[in-house]
Every structure is written in structure tokens, then in C-alpha cells.
mmCIF file of C-alpha atoms in Angstrom:
data_model
loop_
_atom_site.group_PDB
_atom_site.id
_atom_site.type_symbol
_atom_site.label_atom_id
_atom_site.label_comp_id
_atom_site.label_asym_id
_atom_site.label_seq_id
_atom_site.Cartn_x
_atom_site.Cartn_y
_atom_site.Cartn_z
ATOM 1 C CA LEU A 191 -17.556 -0.468 6.601
ATOM 2 C CA GLY A 192 -17.094 -3.813 8.360
ATOM 3 C CA LEU A 193 -17.416 -5.635 5.037
ATOM 4 C CA THR A 194 -14.739 -3.362 3.520
ATOM 5 C CA ILE A 195 -12.314 -3.740 6.438
ATOM 6 C CA ARG A 196 -12.756 -7.511 6.426
ATOM 7 C CA TRP A 197 -12.104 -7.649 2.670
ATOM 8 C CA LEU A 198 -9.066 -5.338 2.908
ATOM 9 C CA SER A 199 -7.578 -7.522 5.649
ATOM 10 C CA GLY A 200 -7.663 -10.562 3.371
ATOM 11 C CA GLY A 201 -11.134 -11.937 3.968
ATOM 12 C CA SER A 202 -12.577 -14.150 1.285
ATOM 13 C CA TYR A 203 -15.236 -12.569 -0.931
ATOM 14 C CA HIS A 204 -17.294 -15.747 -0.614
ATOM 15 C CA ASP A 205 -17.017 -15.960 3.203
ATOM 16 C CA ILE A 206 -17.974 -12.292 3.638
ATOM 17 C CA ARG A 207 -20.939 -12.687 1.304
ATOM 18 C CA ASP A 208 -22.107 -15.817 3.132
ATOM 19 C CA ALA A 209 -21.705 -14.281 6.604
ATOM 20 C CA GLY A 210 -23.632 -11.147 5.644
ATOM 21 C CA ASN A 211 -26.066 -12.864 3.298
ATOM 22 C CA PHE A 212 -25.122 -10.396 0.515
ATOM 23 C CA SER A 213 -25.706 -10.867 -3.188
ATOM 24 C CA SER A 214 -22.684 -10.306 -5.444
ATOM 25 C CA SER A 215 -24.012 -6.936 -6.594
ATOM 26 C CA SER A 216 -24.704 -5.821 -2.999
ATOM 27 C CA PHE A 217 -21.223 -6.930 -1.916
ATOM 28 C CA PHE A 218 -19.498 -4.828 -4.580
ATOM 29 C CA ARG A 219 -21.830 -1.846 -4.063
ATOM 30 C CA LEU A 220 -21.094 -1.855 -0.299
ATOM 31 C CA LEU A 221 -17.373 -2.448 -0.890
ATOM 32 C CA LYS A 222 -17.253 0.589 -3.189
ATOM 33 C CA LYS A 223 -19.073 2.736 -0.603
ATOM 34 C CA GLY A 224 -16.686 1.578 2.132
ATOM 35 C CA LEU A 225 -13.580 2.247 0.022
ATOM 36 C CA PHE A 226 -14.805 5.746 -0.867
ATOM 37 C CA ALA A 227 -15.530 6.456 2.825
ATOM 38 C CA ILE A 228 -11.992 5.437 3.783
ATOM 39 C CA LEU A 229 -10.356 7.300 0.889
ATOM 40 C CA ASN A 230 -12.289 10.505 1.661
ATOM 41 C CA CYS A 231 -11.600 10.468 5.423
ATOM 42 C CA VAL A 232 -9.315 13.445 6.136
ATOM 43 C CA GLN A 233 -7.921 11.846 9.320
ATOM 44 C CA LEU A 234 -6.682 8.860 7.291
ATOM 45 C CA ALA A 235 -5.070 10.893 4.503
ATOM 46 C CA ILE A 236 -1.621 9.678 3.487
ATOM 47 C CA THR A 237 0.671 12.689 3.177
ATOM 48 C CA LEU A 238 4.403 13.186 3.275
ATOM 49 C CA PRO A 239 5.697 15.711 5.813
ATOM 50 C CA GLU A 240 5.826 19.050 3.983
ATOM 51 C CA THR A 241 7.467 21.435 6.425
ATOM 52 C CA GLU A 242 10.594 21.374 8.557
ATOM 53 C CA GLU A 243 8.322 21.295 11.619
ATOM 54 C CA ASP A 244 6.533 18.189 10.282
ATOM 55 C CA LEU A 245 9.877 16.425 9.719
ATOM 56 C CA VAL A 246 11.068 17.318 13.225
ATOM 57 C CA HIS A 247 7.832 15.937 14.689
ATOM 58 C CA VAL A 248 8.264 12.610 12.849
ATOM 59 C CA ALA A 249 11.935 12.388 13.845
ATOM 60 C CA GLU A 250 11.114 13.090 17.503
ATOM 61 C CA GLY A 251 8.662 10.178 17.481
ATOM 62 C CA PHE A 252 11.404 7.762 16.361
ATOM 63 C CA LYS A 253 13.916 9.204 18.852
ATOM 64 C CA TYR A 254 11.417 8.837 21.705
ATOM 65 C CA LYS A 255 10.557 5.222 20.869
ATOM 66 C CA SER A 256 14.130 4.050 20.286
ATOM 67 C CA ALA A 257 16.542 2.820 22.940
ATOM 68 C CA GLU A 258 19.022 5.537 23.881
ATOM 69 C CA GLY A 259 17.896 7.673 20.941
ATOM 70 C CA VAL A 260 19.522 5.330 18.437
ATOM 71 C CA MET A 261 16.941 6.361 15.799
ATOM 72 C CA ALA A 262 17.398 10.105 16.290
ATOM 73 C CA GLY A 263 17.027 11.902 12.963
ATOM 74 C CA CYS A 264 14.953 9.127 11.370
ATOM 75 C CA ASP A 265 12.194 10.654 9.222
ATOM 76 C CA GLY A 266 10.384 7.411 8.376
ATOM 77 C CA ALA A 267 10.653 3.658 7.963
ATOM 78 C CA LEU A 268 10.474 2.459 4.360
ATOM 79 C CA ASP A 269 9.836 -1.091 3.211
ATOM 80 C CA GLY A 270 8.576 -2.816 0.117
ATOM 81 C CA MET A 271 6.754 -5.977 -0.766
ATOM 82 C CA LEU A 272 5.784 -7.982 -3.793
ATOM 83 C CA LEU A 273 2.002 -7.934 -4.087
ATOM 84 C CA LEU A 274 0.934 -10.981 -6.065
ATOM 85 C CA ILE A 275 -1.516 -10.332 -8.908
ATOM 86 C CA ARG A 276 -3.117 -12.366 -11.662
ATOM 87 C CA THR A 277 -1.105 -12.428 -14.864
ATOM 88 C CA PRO A 278 -2.186 -9.463 -17.010
ATOM 89 C CA SER A 279 -3.123 -10.143 -20.629
ATOM 90 C CA ARG A 280 -1.239 -8.687 -23.588
ATOM 91 C CA GLU A 281 -4.291 -6.474 -24.255
ATOM 92 C CA GLU A 282 -3.930 -4.924 -20.754
ATOM 93 C CA ILE A 283 -0.164 -4.372 -20.788
ATOM 94 C CA SER A 284 2.434 -4.551 -23.533
ATOM 95 C CA ASN A 285 5.291 -5.956 -21.410
ATOM 96 C CA VAL A 286 3.806 -8.755 -19.302
ATOM 97 C CA ARG A 287 7.289 -9.957 -18.278
ATOM 98 C CA GLN A 288 7.886 -6.831 -16.160
ATOM 99 C CA PHE A 289 5.468 -8.275 -13.573
ATOM 100 C CA PHE A 290 7.323 -11.610 -13.200
ATOM 101 C CA SER A 291 9.534 -11.289 -10.130
ATOM 102 C CA GLY A 292 11.641 -14.407 -10.531
ATOM 103 C CA HIS A 293 11.443 -15.049 -6.758
ATOM 104 C CA TYR A 294 7.916 -16.442 -6.485
ATOM 105 C CA GLN A 295 5.543 -18.481 -8.562
ATOM 106 C CA GLY A 296 3.362 -15.874 -10.200
ATOM 107 C CA MET A 297 3.184 -12.235 -11.108
ATOM 108 C CA GLY A 298 3.300 -9.176 -8.886
ATOM 109 C CA ILE A 299 3.744 -5.455 -8.442
ATOM 110 C CA ASN A 300 6.329 -3.722 -6.279
ATOM 111 C CA VAL A 301 4.575 -1.795 -3.467
ATOM 112 C CA GLN A 302 6.521 0.426 -1.075
ATOM 113 C CA GLY A 303 5.308 2.188 2.056
ATOM 114 C CA LEU A 304 6.796 4.778 4.399
ATOM 115 C CA VAL A 305 5.505 5.002 7.987
ATOM 116 C CA ASP A 306 6.102 7.244 10.984
ATOM 117 C CA SER A 307 6.928 5.970 14.492
ATOM 118 C CA ASN A 308 3.226 5.264 15.149
ATOM 119 C CA LEU A 309 2.976 3.149 11.963
ATOM 120 C CA HIS A 310 0.807 5.729 10.205
ATOM 121 C CA PHE A 311 1.449 5.733 6.490
ATOM 122 C CA LEU A 312 3.197 8.823 5.147
ATOM 123 C CA TYR A 313 3.605 7.478 1.618
ATOM 124 C CA VAL A 314 2.554 4.499 -0.497
ATOM 125 C CA GLY A 315 3.952 3.912 -3.963
ATOM 126 C CA VAL A 316 3.122 1.375 -6.658
ATOM 127 C CA LEU A 317 5.691 2.310 -9.273
ATOM 128 C CA GLY A 318 6.947 -0.886 -10.817
ATOM 129 C CA GLY A 319 6.294 -4.457 -11.755
ATOM 130 C CA GLY A 320 7.543 -7.397 -9.717
ATOM 131 C CA ARG A 321 10.738 -7.499 -11.767
ATOM 132 C CA SER A 322 11.673 -3.985 -10.573
ATOM 133 C CA SER A 323 14.169 -3.788 -7.730
ATOM 134 C CA ASP A 324 13.215 -1.905 -4.567
ATOM 135 C CA TYR A 325 15.987 0.594 -5.277
ATOM 136 C CA LYS A 326 14.763 1.403 -8.802
ATOM 137 C CA VAL A 327 11.198 1.879 -7.534
ATOM 138 C CA TYR A 328 12.518 4.092 -4.705
ATOM 139 C CA GLN A 329 14.406 6.200 -7.270
ATOM 140 C CA ARG A 330 11.057 6.927 -9.018
ATOM 141 C CA SER A 331 9.211 7.786 -5.787
ATOM 142 C CA LYS A 332 8.336 11.102 -4.161
ATOM 143 C CA VAL A 333 10.215 9.933 -1.062
ATOM 144 C CA LYS A 334 13.571 10.355 -2.799
ATOM 145 C CA THR A 335 13.139 14.093 -3.359
#
């Protein structure tokens, strides 16, 4: 699990392998086991609030943490980022240009996340290439509904 957390936080594959004295095949086998453990952990499940009571609970958290209740009624904090990726080949994707953002050197995908007042993820969406605006990706998300 430590290997997986270190890799997910940006650790270098080579540094992690060297520190743990792992072969390449062991590194990827352990990484896969760690990712499956995290993804199957019920306490870490990413779920949107489904009931009115759930929404009220999230909103109360923002109201409590904000000065003078300025964030009363807030049901989540949404932000996006451009996650840089290697340039996909024409065999992998028909429209390679959709991943070019125009703002950075390189290719990327538009990733958006919604968190509650304790910074627990309620939603994560990867719905567009780097060329997609945050608004257009938001329009395609489950958050909008």
C-alpha cells in the first residue's frame, strides 16, 4: 500500500523501485494490488449525495466552516485541472488534437473534482480532452443534474 500511495502522490517509478528493491514486474504487481485495495474500500467510495438529508449534511459542513455562514447552502466545491498525458497515437484515438490544450506545452485531459467541506471527494469526472473548456465538461457531468 505504501508503494501505491507513494506512486499516486507523484513518486518516481525508478525511485520507488530502488528504495524497495523491487523488480519491474513486482512493482506493477504490487501497484495493481494497492490500487484494487483502494478502489474496493467502502470507506473511500466516491459518491454524490443522493438524498435531501445528504445534501443538508454537506451544506451544514460548509456553513460551519465558513466565516459568518457565508457559504451557507453550498453543496460542494468544484474545480478542474489539466492533467498532462503523453500524446496519444492515431491508432489510440481518432482526434488527437482534442487533447492539445493550447495553454501548456503538451497534451492533457480535463479532470474535475467535487469535494465536501472536509475535502472528501464526492465526484470525479474525466469527460474531455485538454481542449475542452471546464464549462463544457461540467455540462456533461453528473454534477449538473
